[in-house]
Backbone atoms as SQL, in Angstrom:
CREATE TABLE atoms (id INTEGER PRIMARY KEY, chain TEXT, resi INTEGER, resn TEXT, atom TEXT, x REAL, y REAL, z REAL);
INSERT INTO atoms VALUES
  (1, 'A', 1, 'UNK', 'N', 214.610, -82.269, 58.809),
  (2, 'A', 1, 'UNK', 'CA', 215.088, -82.570, 60.135),
  (3, 'A', 1, 'UNK', 'C', 214.538, -81.552, 61.120),
  (4, 'A', 2, 'UNK', 'N', 214.484, -81.936, 62.356),
  (5, 'A', 2, 'UNK', 'CA', 214.014, -81.046, 63.410),
  (6, 'A', 2, 'UNK', 'C', 215.040, -79.943, 63.637),
  (7, 'A', 3, 'UNK', 'N', 214.585, -78.879, 64.289),
  (8, 'A', 3, 'UNK', 'CA', 215.519, -77.793, 64.573),
  (9, 'A', 3, 'UNK', 'C', 216.566, -78.274, 65.569),
  (10, 'A', 4, 'UNK', 'N', 217.788, -77.888, 65.328),
  (11, 'A', 4, 'UNK', 'CA', 218.909, -78.362, 66.144),
  (12, 'A', 4, 'UNK', 'C', 219.416, -77.233, 67.031),
  (13, 'A', 5, 'UNK', 'N', 219.834, -77.582, 68.231),
  (14, 'A', 5, 'UNK', 'CA', 220.487, -76.643, 69.121),
  (15, 'A', 5, 'UNK', 'C', 221.954, -76.571, 68.740),
  (16, 'A', 6, 'UNK', 'N', 222.584, -75.442, 68.988),
  (17, 'A', 6, 'UNK', 'CA', 224.005, -75.314, 68.682),
  (18, 'A', 6, 'UNK', 'C', 224.815, -75.531, 69.951),
  (19, 'A', 7, 'UNK', 'N', 225.954, -76.135, 69.776),
  (20, 'A', 7, 'UNK', 'CA', 226.847, -76.422, 70.890),
  (21, 'A', 7, 'UNK', 'C', 228.259, -76.059, 70.439),
  (22, 'A', 8, 'UNK', 'N', 228.933, -75.233, 71.220),
  (23, 'A', 8, 'UNK', 'CA', 230.287, -74.799, 70.885),
  (24, 'A', 8, 'UNK', 'C', 231.294, -75.855, 71.309),
  (25, 'A', 9, 'UNK', 'N', 232.124, -76.288, 70.377),
  (26, 'A', 9, 'UNK', 'CA', 233.178, -77.254, 70.660),
  (27, 'A', 9, 'UNK', 'C', 234.479, -76.759, 70.049),
  (28, 'A', 10, 'UNK', 'N', 235.579, -77.319, 70.531),
  (29, 'A', 10, 'UNK', 'CA', 236.869, -77.030, 69.908),
  (30, 'A', 10, 'UNK', 'C', 237.559, -78.353, 69.620),
  (31, 'A', 11, 'UNK', 'N', 238.394, -78.361, 68.626),
  (32, 'A', 11, 'UNK', 'CA', 239.106, -79.567, 68.233),
  (33, 'A', 11, 'UNK', 'C', 240.303, -79.776, 69.162),
  (34, 'A', 12, 'UNK', 'N', 240.555, -81.051, 69.518),
  (35, 'A', 12, 'UNK', 'CA', 241.719, -81.396, 70.344),
  (36, 'A', 12, 'UNK', 'C', 242.710, -82.128, 69.467),
  (37, 'A', 13, 'UNK', 'N', 243.954, -81.758, 69.579),
  (38, 'A', 13, 'UNK', 'CA', 244.971, -82.411, 68.775),
  (39, 'A', 13, 'UNK', 'C', 245.772, -83.424, 69.586),
  (40, 'A', 14, 'UNK', 'N', 245.983, -83.134, 70.867),
  (41, 'A', 14, 'UNK', 'CA', 246.769, -84.021, 71.708),
  (42, 'A', 14, 'UNK', 'C', 245.861, -85.043, 72.376),
  (43, 'A', 15, 'UNK', 'N', 246.284, -86.296, 72.349),
  (44, 'A', 15, 'UNK', 'CA', 245.498, -87.375, 72.928),
  (45, 'A', 15, 'UNK', 'C', 246.148, -87.859, 74.217),
  (46, 'A', 16, 'UNK', 'N', 245.436, -88.685, 74.948),
  (47, 'A', 16, 'UNK', 'CA', 245.997, -89.307, 76.137),
  (48, 'A', 16, 'UNK', 'C', 245.382, -88.789, 77.414),
  (49, 'A', 17, 'UNK', 'N', 245.645, -89.533, 78.486),
  (50, 'A', 17, 'UNK', 'CA', 245.070, -89.226, 79.786),
  (51, 'A', 17, 'UNK', 'C', 245.556, -87.888, 80.324),
  (52, 'A', 18, 'UNK', 'N', 246.844, -87.627, 80.223),
  (53, 'A', 18, 'UNK', 'CA', 247.401, -86.373, 80.741),
  (54, 'A', 18, 'UNK', 'C', 246.824, -85.156, 80.048),
  (55, 'A', 19, 'UNK', 'N', 246.660, -85.235, 78.743),
  (56, 'A', 19, 'UNK', 'CA', 246.101, -84.114, 77.997),
  (57, 'A', 19, 'UNK', 'C', 244.610, -83.942, 78.291),
  (58, 'A', 20, 'UNK', 'N', 243.896, -85.052, 78.516),
  (59, 'A', 20, 'UNK', 'CA', 242.482, -84.962, 78.875),
  (60, 'A', 20, 'UNK', 'C', 242.333, -84.302, 80.242),
  (61, 'A', 21, 'UNK', 'N', 243.215, -84.642, 81.178),
  (62, 'A', 21, 'UNK', 'CA', 243.173, -84.012, 82.498),
  (63, 'A', 21, 'UNK', 'C', 243.469, -82.518, 82.401),
  (64, 'A', 22, 'UNK', 'N', 244.392, -82.148, 81.529),
  (65, 'A', 22, 'UNK', 'CA', 244.712, -80.733, 81.334),
  (66, 'A', 22, 'UNK', 'C', 243.497, -79.984, 80.776),
  (67, 'A', 23, 'UNK', 'N', 242.757, -80.614, 79.871),
  (68, 'A', 23, 'UNK', 'CA', 241.533, -80.003, 79.336),
  (69, 'A', 23, 'UNK', 'C', 240.517, -79.787, 80.454),
  (70, 'A', 24, 'UNK', 'N', 240.369, -80.784, 81.328),
  (71, 'A', 24, 'UNK', 'CA', 239.411, -80.668, 82.431),
  (72, 'A', 24, 'UNK', 'C', 239.820, -79.554, 83.397),
  (73, 'A', 25, 'UNK', 'N', 241.124, -79.414, 83.654),
  (74, 'A', 25, 'UNK', 'CA', 241.594, -78.345, 84.538),
  (75, 'A', 25, 'UNK', 'C', 241.331, -76.969, 83.938),
  (76, 'A', 26, 'UNK', 'N', 241.343, -76.870, 82.613),
  (77, 'A', 26, 'UNK', 'CA', 241.111, -75.578, 81.963),
  (78, 'A', 26, 'UNK', 'C', 239.627, -75.299, 81.714),
  (79, 'A', 27, 'UNK', 'N', 238.732, -76.172, 82.220),
  (80, 'A', 27, 'UNK', 'CA', 237.299, -75.903, 82.121),
  (81, 'A', 27, 'UNK', 'C', 236.605, -76.550, 80.942),
  (82, 'A', 28, 'UNK', 'N', 237.248, -77.523, 80.313),
  (83, 'A', 28, 'UNK', 'CA', 236.656, -78.210, 79.169),
  (84, 'A', 28, 'UNK', 'C', 236.473, -79.691, 79.482),
  (85, 'A', 29, 'UNK', 'N', 235.551, -80.318, 78.769),
  (86, 'A', 29, 'UNK', 'CA', 235.294, -81.749, 78.912),
  (87, 'A', 29, 'UNK', 'C', 235.731, -82.417, 77.611),
  (88, 'A', 30, 'UNK', 'N', 236.611, -83.417, 77.658),
  (89, 'A', 30, 'UNK', 'CA', 237.009, -84.121, 76.446),
  (90, 'A', 30, 'UNK', 'C', 235.805, -84.825, 75.811),
  (91, 'A', 31, 'UNK', 'N', 235.822, -84.894, 74.489),
  (92, 'A', 31, 'UNK', 'CA', 234.713, -85.515, 73.763),
  (93, 'A', 31, 'UNK', 'C', 235.246, -86.174, 72.499),
  (94, 'A', 32, 'UNK', 'N', 234.390, -86.981, 71.874),
  (95, 'A', 32, 'UNK', 'CA', 234.736, -87.615, 70.614),
  (96, 'A', 32, 'UNK', 'C', 233.517, -87.571, 69.701),
  (97, 'A', 33, 'UNK', 'N', 233.768, -87.411, 68.415),
  (98, 'A', 33, 'UNK', 'CA', 232.727, -87.404, 67.385),
  (99, 'A', 33, 'UNK', 'C', 232.964, -88.597, 66.484),
  (100, 'A', 34, 'UNK', 'N', 231.943, -89.453, 66.328),
  (101, 'A', 34, 'UNK', 'CA', 232.066, -90.628, 65.470),
  (102, 'A', 34, 'UNK', 'C', 230.723, -90.927, 64.832),
  (103, 'A', 35, 'UNK', 'N', 230.706, -91.874, 63.908),
  (104, 'A', 35, 'UNK', 'CA', 229.468, -92.323, 63.277),
  (105, 'A', 35, 'UNK', 'C', 229.301, -91.804, 61.870),
  (106, 'A', 36, 'UNK', 'N', 228.357, -92.429, 61.128),
  (107, 'A', 36, 'UNK', 'CA', 228.004, -92.034, 59.763),
  (108, 'A', 36, 'UNK', 'C', 229.221, -92.032, 58.841),
  (109, 'A', 37, 'UNK', 'N', 230.033, -93.089, 58.913),
  (110, 'A', 37, 'UNK', 'CA', 231.238, -93.244, 58.095),
  (111, 'A', 37, 'UNK', 'C', 232.206, -92.080, 58.272),
  (112, 'A', 38, 'UNK', 'N', 232.253, -91.540, 59.471),
  (113, 'A', 38, 'UNK', 'CA', 233.109, -90.400, 59.782),
  (114, 'A', 38, 'UNK', 'C', 234.301, -90.887, 60.586),
  (115, 'A', 39, 'UNK', 'N', 235.475, -90.391, 60.261),
  (116, 'A', 39, 'UNK', 'CA', 236.675, -90.724, 61.024),
  (117, 'A', 39, 'UNK', 'C', 236.528, -90.121, 62.420),
  (118, 'A', 40, 'UNK', 'N', 236.737, -90.884, 63.490),
  (119, 'A', 40, 'UNK', 'CA', 236.580, -90.326, 64.841),
  (120, 'A', 40, 'UNK', 'C', 237.482, -89.108, 65.060),
  (121, 'A', 41, 'UNK', 'N', 236.874, -88.063, 65.617),
  (122, 'A', 41, 'UNK', 'CA', 237.561, -86.805, 65.853),
  (123, 'A', 41, 'UNK', 'C', 237.490, -86.474, 67.334),
  (124, 'A', 42, 'UNK', 'N', 238.621, -86.078, 67.920),
  (125, 'A', 42, 'UNK', 'CA', 238.626, -85.703, 69.328),
  (126, 'A', 42, 'UNK', 'C', 238.280, -84.224, 69.456),
  (127, 'A', 43, 'UNK', 'N', 237.422, -83.930, 70.450),
  (128, 'A', 43, 'UNK', 'CA', 236.920, -82.581, 70.659),
  (129, 'A', 43, 'UNK', 'C', 236.992, -82.228, 72.137),
  (130, 'A', 44, 'UNK', 'N', 236.621, -81.004, 72.444),
  (131, 'A', 44, 'UNK', 'CA', 236.470, -80.566, 73.827),
  (132, 'A', 44, 'UNK', 'C', 235.282, -79.614, 73.885),
  (133, 'A', 45, 'UNK', 'N', 234.430, -79.799, 74.892),
  (134, 'A', 45, 'UNK', 'CA', 233.242, -78.980, 75.098),
  (135, 'A', 45, 'UNK', 'C', 233.444, -78.199, 76.387),
  (136, 'A', 46, 'UNK', 'N', 233.043, -76.952, 76.404),
  (137, 'A', 46, 'UNK', 'CA', 233.162, -76.159, 77.622),
  (138, 'A', 46, 'UNK', 'C', 232.230, -76.729, 78.687),
  (139, 'A', 47, 'UNK', 'N', 232.769, -76.986, 79.870),
  (140, 'A', 47, 'UNK', 'CA', 232.003, -77.640, 80.932),
  (141, 'A', 47, 'UNK', 'C', 230.802, -76.815, 81.361),
  (142, 'A', 48, 'UNK', 'N', 230.937, -75.514, 81.389),
  (143, 'A', 48, 'UNK', 'CA', 229.835, -74.637, 81.793),
  (144, 'A', 48, 'UNK', 'C', 228.650, -74.780, 80.842),
  (145, 'A', 49, 'UNK', 'N', 228.911, -74.840, 79.553),
  (146, 'A', 49, 'UNK', 'CA', 227.855, -74.984, 78.552),
  (147, 'A', 49, 'UNK', 'C', 227.226, -76.375, 78.643),
  (148, 'A', 50, 'UNK', 'N', 228.043, -77.390, 78.860),
  (149, 'A', 50, 'UNK', 'CA', 227.533, -78.755, 78.966),
  (150, 'A', 50, 'UNK', 'C', 226.660, -78.915, 80.207),
  (151, 'A', 51, 'UNK', 'N', 227.062, -78.330, 81.320),
  (152, 'A', 51, 'UNK', 'CA', 226.243, -78.414, 82.537),
  (153, 'A', 51, 'UNK', 'C', 224.886, -77.749, 82.330),
  (154, 'A', 52, 'UNK', 'N', 224.860, -76.657, 81.582),
  (155, 'A', 52, 'UNK', 'CA', 223.592, -75.981, 81.282),
  (156, 'A', 52, 'UNK', 'C', 222.690, -76.889, 80.448),
  (157, 'A', 53, 'UNK', 'N', 223.255, -77.595, 79.482),
  (158, 'A', 53, 'UNK', 'CA', 222.476, -78.533, 78.672),
  (159, 'A', 53, 'UNK', 'C', 222.003, -79.729, 79.479),
  (160, 'A', 54, 'UNK', 'N', 222.797, -80.140, 80.479),
  (161, 'A', 54, 'UNK', 'CA', 222.406, -81.261, 81.325),
  (162, 'A', 54, 'UNK', 'C', 221.172, -80.940, 82.161),
  (163, 'A', 55, 'UNK', 'N', 220.922, -79.663, 82.415),
  (164, 'A', 55, 'UNK', 'CA', 219.755, -79.264, 83.193),
  (165, 'A', 55, 'UNK', 'C', 218.460, -79.380, 82.396),
  (166, 'A', 56, 'UNK', 'N', 218.553, -79.368, 81.068),
  (167, 'A', 56, 'UNK', 'CA', 217.347, -79.473, 80.241),
  (168, 'A', 56, 'UNK', 'C', 216.966, -80.945, 80.080),
  (169, 'A', 57, 'UNK', 'N', 215.679, -81.255, 80.109),
  (170, 'A', 57, 'UNK', 'CA', 215.261, -82.655, 79.973),
  (171, 'A', 57, 'UNK', 'C', 215.467, -83.169, 78.555),
  (172, 'A', 58, 'UNK', 'N', 215.739, -84.452, 78.440),
  (173, 'A', 58, 'UNK', 'CA', 215.855, -85.089, 77.127),
  (174, 'A', 58, 'UNK', 'C', 217.138, -84.780, 76.385),
  (175, 'A', 59, 'UNK', 'N', 218.242, -84.662, 77.098),
  (176, 'A', 59, 'UNK', 'CA', 219.508, -84.301, 76.449),
  (177, 'A', 59, 'UNK', 'C', 219.938, -85.362, 75.429),
  (178, 'A', 60, 'UNK', 'N', 219.582, -86.619, 75.661),
  (179, 'A', 60, 'UNK', 'CA', 219.995, -87.682, 74.750),
  (180, 'A', 60, 'UNK', 'C', 219.093, -87.788, 73.521),
  (181, 'A', 61, 'UNK', 'N', 217.997, -87.047, 73.477),
  (182, 'A', 61, 'UNK', 'CA', 217.107, -87.109, 72.317),
  (183, 'A', 61, 'UNK', 'C', 217.091, -85.813, 71.517),
  (184, 'A', 62, 'UNK', 'N', 217.863, -84.805, 71.940),
  (185, 'A', 62, 'UNK', 'CA', 217.930, -83.553, 71.195),
  (186, 'A', 62, 'UNK', 'C', 218.993, -83.636, 70.103),
  (187, 'A', 63, 'UNK', 'N', 218.716, -82.986, 68.993),
  (188, 'A', 63, 'UNK', 'CA', 219.661, -82.889, 67.890),
  (189, 'A', 63, 'UNK', 'C', 220.477, -81.618, 68.086),
  (190, 'A', 64, 'UNK', 'N', 221.799, -81.732, 68.008),
  (191, 'A', 64, 'UNK', 'CA', 222.703, -80.601, 68.184),
  (192, 'A', 64, 'UNK', 'C', 223.483, -80.373, 66.902),
  (193, 'A', 65, 'UNK', 'N', 223.860, -79.122, 66.680),
  (194, 'A', 65, 'UNK', 'CA', 224.746, -78.766, 65.585),
  (195, 'A', 65, 'UNK', 'C', 226.055, -78.295, 66.197),
  (196, 'A', 66, 'UNK', 'N', 227.148, -78.961, 65.819),
  (197, 'A', 66, 'UNK', 'CA', 228.465, -78.546, 66.291),
  (198, 'A', 66, 'UNK', 'C', 229.316, -78.194, 65.085),
  (199, 'A', 67, 'UNK', 'N', 230.230, -77.269, 65.275),
  (200, 'A', 67, 'UNK', 'CA', 231.128, -76.846, 64.214),
  (201, 'A', 67, 'UNK', 'C', 232.542, -77.288, 64.563),
  (202, 'A', 68, 'UNK', 'N', 233.118, -78.125, 63.693),
  (203, 'A', 68, 'UNK', 'CA', 234.472, -78.627, 63.895),
  (204, 'A', 68, 'UNK', 'C', 235.300, -78.219, 62.685),
  (205, 'A', 69, 'UNK', 'N', 236.319, -77.415, 62.916),
  (206, 'A', 69, 'UNK', 'CA', 237.216, -76.939, 61.848),
  (207, 'A', 69, 'UNK', 'C', 236.444, -76.299, 60.708),
  (208, 'A', 70, 'UNK', 'N', 235.409, -75.514, 61.040),
  (209, 'A', 70, 'UNK', 'CA', 234.646, -74.791, 60.037),
  (210, 'A', 70, 'UNK', 'C', 233.566, -75.601, 59.339),
  (211, 'A', 71, 'UNK', 'N', 233.386, -76.842, 59.710),
  (212, 'A', 71, 'UNK', 'CA', 232.370, -77.689, 59.093),
  (213, 'A', 71, 'UNK', 'C', 231.321, -78.063, 60.134),
  (214, 'A', 72, 'UNK', 'N', 230.040, -77.845, 59.795),
  (215, 'A', 72, 'UNK', 'CA', 228.954, -78.145, 60.721),
  (216, 'A', 72, 'UNK', 'C', 228.557, -79.613, 60.637),
  (217, 'A', 73, 'UNK', 'N', 228.246, -80.194, 61.800),
  (218, 'A', 73, 'UNK', 'CA', 227.807, -81.582, 61.895),
  (219, 'A', 73, 'UNK', 'C', 226.551, -81.639, 62.748),
  (220, 'A', 74, 'UNK', 'N', 225.579, -82.441, 62.334),
  (221, 'A', 74, 'UNK', 'CA', 224.408, -82.723, 63.158),
  (222, 'A', 74, 'UNK', 'C', 224.728, -83.949, 63.992),
  (223, 'A', 75, 'UNK', 'N', 224.563, -83.826, 65.308),
  (224, 'A', 75, 'UNK', 'CA', 224.962, -84.905, 66.210),
  (225, 'A', 75, 'UNK', 'C', 223.896, -85.139, 67.277),
  (226, 'A', 76, 'UNK', 'N', 223.943, -86.333, 67.837),
  (227, 'A', 76, 'UNK', 'CA', 223.202, -86.682, 69.044),
  (228, 'A', 76, 'UNK', 'C', 224.224, -86.995, 70.123),
  (229, 'A', 77, 'UNK', 'N', 223.890, -86.702, 71.372),
  (230, 'A', 77, 'UNK', 'CA', 224.764, -87.097, 72.469),
  (231, 'A', 77, 'UNK', 'C', 224.454, -88.548, 72.773),
  (232, 'A', 78, 'UNK', 'N', 225.428, -89.413, 72.563),
  (233, 'A', 78, 'UNK', 'CA', 225.230, -90.851, 72.743),
  (234, 'A', 78, 'UNK', 'C', 225.495, -91.278, 74.183),
  (235, 'A', 79, 'UNK', 'N', 226.522, -90.698, 74.817),
  (236, 'A', 79, 'UNK', 'CA', 226.865, -91.106, 76.171),
  (237, 'A', 79, 'UNK', 'C', 227.644, -89.981, 76.854),
  (238, 'A', 80, 'UNK', 'N', 227.474, -89.903, 78.176),
  (239, 'A', 80, 'UNK', 'CA', 228.238, -88.971, 78.998),
  (240, 'A', 80, 'UNK', 'C', 228.745, -89.747, 80.199),
  (241, 'A', 81, 'UNK', 'N', 230.048, -89.690, 80.433),
  (242, 'A', 81, 'UNK', 'CA', 230.617, -90.327, 81.621),
  (243, 'A', 81, 'UNK', 'C', 230.768, -89.260, 82.707),
  (244, 'A', 82, 'UNK', 'N', 230.395, -89.640, 83.940),
  (245, 'A', 82, 'UNK', 'CA', 230.456, -88.730, 85.075),
  (246, 'A', 82, 'UNK', 'C', 231.438, -89.245, 86.115),
  (247, 'A', 83, 'UNK', 'N', 231.993, -88.306, 86.894),
  (248, 'A', 83, 'UNK', 'CA', 232.851, -88.662, 88.018),
  (249, 'A', 83, 'UNK', 'C', 231.974, -89.320, 89.075),
  (250, 'A', 84, 'UNK', 'N', 232.420, -90.430, 89.678),
  (251, 'A', 84, 'UNK', 'CA', 231.554, -91.157, 90.606),
  (252, 'A', 84, 'UNK', 'C', 231.227, -90.413, 91.900),
  (253, 'A', 85, 'UNK', 'N', 232.049, -89.460, 92.310),
  (254, 'A', 85, 'UNK', 'CA', 231.811, -88.755, 93.564),
  (255, 'A', 85, 'UNK', 'C', 231.240, -87.358, 93.318),
  (256, 'A', 86, 'UNK', 'N', 231.874, -86.594, 92.444),
  (257, 'A', 86, 'UNK', 'CA', 231.475, -85.192, 92.259),
  (258, 'A', 86, 'UNK', 'C', 230.411, -85.007, 91.185),
  (259, 'A', 87, 'UNK', 'N', 230.125, -86.019, 90.393),
  (260, 'A', 87, 'UNK', 'CA', 229.148, -85.947, 89.288),
  (261, 'A', 87, 'UNK', 'C', 229.518, -84.909, 88.228),
  (262, 'A', 88, 'UNK', 'N', 230.792, -84.574, 88.133),
  (263, 'A', 88, 'UNK', 'CA', 231.237, -83.707, 87.035),
  (264, 'A', 88, 'UNK', 'C', 231.311, -84.542, 85.767),
  (265, 'A', 89, 'UNK', 'N', 230.930, -83.965, 84.617),
  (266, 'A', 89, 'UNK', 'CA', 231.072, -84.719, 83.368),
  (267, 'A', 89, 'UNK', 'C', 232.550, -84.910, 83.033),
  (268, 'A', 90, 'UNK', 'N', 232.930, -86.149, 82.698),
  (269, 'A', 90, 'UNK', 'CA', 234.323, -86.470, 82.385),
  (270, 'A', 90, 'UNK', 'C', 234.567, -86.635, 80.894),
  (271, 'A', 91, 'UNK', 'N', 233.559, -87.125, 80.156),
  (272, 'A', 91, 'UNK', 'CA', 233.740, -87.395, 78.732),
  (273, 'A', 91, 'UNK', 'C', 232.377, -87.445, 78.060),
  (274, 'A', 92, 'UNK', 'N', 232.323, -86.979, 76.805),
  (275, 'A', 92, 'UNK', 'CA', 231.072, -86.967, 76.037),
  (276, 'A', 92, 'UNK', 'C', 231.307, -87.669, 74.703),
  (277, 'A', 93, 'UNK', 'N', 230.359, -88.513, 74.301),
  (278, 'A', 93, 'UNK', 'CA', 230.386, -89.169, 72.996),
  (279, 'A', 93, 'UNK', 'C', 229.306, -88.557, 72.122),
  (280, 'A', 94, 'UNK', 'N', 229.709, -88.008, 70.968),
  (281, 'A', 94, 'UNK', 'CA', 228.768, -87.458, 69.995),
  (282, 'A', 94, 'UNK', 'C', 228.627, -88.442, 68.843),
  (283, 'A', 95, 'UNK', 'N', 227.392, -88.714, 68.423),
  (284, 'A', 95, 'UNK', 'CA', 227.105, -89.585, 67.293),
  (285, 'A', 95, 'UNK', 'C', 226.650, -88.719, 66.134),
  (286, 'A', 96, 'UNK', 'N', 227.411, -88.750, 65.034),
  (287, 'A', 96, 'UNK', 'CA', 227.085, -87.946, 63.855),
  (288, 'A', 96, 'UNK', 'C', 225.929, -88.596, 63.118),
  (289, 'A', 97, 'UNK', 'N', 224.924, -87.801, 62.763),
  (290, 'A', 97, 'UNK', 'CA', 223.768, -88.297, 62.021),
  (291, 'A', 97, 'UNK', 'C', 223.587, -87.447, 60.769),
  (292, 'A', 98, 'UNK', 'N', 222.949, -88.035, 59.768),
  (293, 'A', 98, 'UNK', 'CA', 222.642, -87.315, 58.541),
  (294, 'A', 98, 'UNK', 'C', 221.179, -87.549, 58.196),
  (295, 'A', 99, 'UNK', 'N', 220.739, -86.985, 57.106),
  (296, 'A', 99, 'UNK', 'CA', 219.343, -87.140, 56.692),
  (297, 'A', 99, 'UNK', 'C', 219.018, -88.586, 56.335),
  (298, 'A', 100, 'UNK', 'N', 220.005, -89.328, 55.885),
  (299, 'A', 100, 'UNK', 'CA', 219.758, -90.706, 55.454),
  (300, 'A', 100, 'UNK', 'C', 219.978, -91.729, 56.569),
  (301, 'A', 101, 'UNK', 'N', 220.529, -91.308, 57.706),
  (302, 'A', 101, 'UNK', 'CA', 220.811, -92.271, 58.769),
  (303, 'A', 101, 'UNK', 'C', 219.562, -92.512, 59.623),
  (304, 'A', 102, 'UNK', 'N', 219.499, -93.709, 60.166),
  (305, 'A', 102, 'UNK', 'CA', 218.386, -94.072, 61.032),
  (306, 'A', 102, 'UNK', 'C', 218.926, -94.296, 62.430),
  (307, 'A', 103, 'UNK', 'N', 218.271, -93.680, 63.429),
  (308, 'A', 103, 'UNK', 'CA', 218.711, -93.786, 64.816),
  (309, 'A', 103, 'UNK', 'C', 217.540, -94.202, 65.692),
  (310, 'A', 104, 'UNK', 'N', 217.853, -94.796, 66.814),
  (311, 'A', 104, 'UNK', 'CA', 216.854, -95.186, 67.798),
  (312, 'A', 104, 'UNK', 'C', 217.159, -94.449, 69.094),
  (313, 'A', 105, 'UNK', 'N', 216.191, -93.665, 69.577),
  (314, 'A', 105, 'UNK', 'CA', 216.352, -92.936, 70.829),
  (315, 'A', 105, 'UNK', 'C', 215.151, -93.205, 71.726),
  (316, 'A', 106, 'UNK', 'N', 215.359, -93.116, 73.016),
  (317, 'A', 106, 'UNK', 'CA', 214.272, -93.231, 73.979),
  (318, 'A', 106, 'UNK', 'C', 213.647, -91.855, 74.165),
  (319, 'A', 107, 'UNK', 'N', 212.340, -91.771, 73.983),
  (320, 'A', 107, 'UNK', 'CA', 211.625, -90.520, 74.151),
  (321, 'A', 107, 'UNK', 'C', 210.683, -90.678, 75.341),
  (322, 'A', 108, 'UNK', 'N', 210.883, -89.903, 76.396),
  (323, 'A', 108, 'UNK', 'CA', 210.002, -90.026, 77.555),
  (324, 'A', 108, 'UNK', 'C', 208.618, -89.469, 77.245),
  (325, 'A', 109, 'UNK', 'N', 207.587, -90.174, 77.689),
  (326, 'A', 109, 'UNK', 'CA', 206.209, -89.749, 77.485),
  (327, 'A', 109, 'UNK', 'C', 205.581, -89.527, 78.858),
  (328, 'A', 110, 'UNK', 'N', 205.013, -88.348, 79.057),
  (329, 'A', 110, 'UNK', 'CA', 204.350, -88.008, 80.298),
  (330, 'A', 110, 'UNK', 'C', 202.876, -87.782, 80.015),
  (331, 'A', 111, 'UNK', 'N', 202.015, -88.495, 80.711),
  (332, 'A', 111, 'UNK', 'CA', 200.581, -88.377, 80.523),
  (333, 'A', 111, 'UNK', 'C', 200.013, -87.366, 81.512),
  (334, 'A', 112, 'UNK', 'N', 199.109, -86.528, 81.029),
  (335, 'A', 112, 'UNK', 'CA', 198.427, -85.551, 81.868),
  (336, 'A', 112, 'UNK', 'C', 197.056, -86.109, 82.217),
  (337, 'A', 113, 'UNK', 'N', 196.636, -85.962, 83.456),
  (338, 'A', 113, 'UNK', 'CA', 195.342, -86.456, 83.936),
  (339, 'A', 113, 'UNK', 'C', 195.204, -87.954, 83.703),
  (340, 'A', 114, 'UNK', 'N', 196.226, -88.693, 84.060),
  (341, 'A', 114, 'UNK', 'CA', 196.247, -90.141, 83.846),
  (342, 'A', 114, 'UNK', 'C', 195.137, -90.847, 84.621),
  (343, 'A', 115, 'UNK', 'N', 194.817, -90.353, 85.813),
  (344, 'A', 115, 'UNK', 'CA', 193.785, -91.003, 86.621),
  (345, 'A', 115, 'UNK', 'C', 192.376, -90.809, 86.064),
  (346, 'A', 116, 'UNK', 'N', 192.155, -89.760, 85.249),
  (347, 'A', 116, 'UNK', 'CA', 190.834, -89.499, 84.682),
  (348, 'A', 116, 'UNK', 'C', 190.635, -90.109, 83.304),
  (349, 'A', 117, 'UNK', 'N', 191.700, -90.572, 82.676),
  (350, 'A', 117, 'UNK', 'CA', 191.623, -91.082, 81.311),
  (351, 'A', 117, 'UNK', 'C', 191.251, -92.559, 81.320),
  (352, 'A', 118, 'UNK', 'N', 190.117, -92.942, 80.668),
  (353, 'A', 118, 'UNK', 'CA', 189.734, -94.353, 80.660),
  (354, 'A', 118, 'UNK', 'C', 190.647, -95.221, 79.800),
  (355, 'A', 119, 'UNK', 'N', 191.349, -94.635, 78.847),
  (356, 'A', 119, 'UNK', 'CA', 192.208, -95.408, 77.974),
  (357, 'A', 119, 'UNK', 'C', 193.516, -95.843, 78.630),
  (358, 'A', 120, 'UNK', 'N', 193.906, -95.213, 79.731),
  (359, 'A', 120, 'UNK', 'CA', 195.165, -95.523, 80.399),
  (360, 'A', 120, 'UNK', 'C', 194.977, -96.392, 81.628),
  (361, 'A', 121, 'UNK', 'N', 193.738, -96.706, 81.994),
  (362, 'A', 121, 'UNK', 'CA', 193.492, -97.509, 83.195),
  (363, 'A', 121, 'UNK', 'C', 193.762, -98.959, 82.952);
């Protein structure tokens, strides 16, 4: 597997809208981990760390390693919901992947000197 970036998360025990709002007020973004025959687990990611990752290109195609209750998981970020006005992240979906799982991701391709290349005309 490719080298994975690490992302700090914490486990959430309380569910519901009120508890998710409390997490957001304390500087965390609610999240969920699912996939690969894994029971869905509720998590929280620090908003400051997530915003830093949002600045890097290709966030949906990078492999991340998260530690939940002492166990490491390789994950992809499947979806991020944003606030419609402030663009703050509201919720993150993590998709658990393993060596045997197959995933489809969009990989952006940027061509250099496109106007000079005869194969791209």
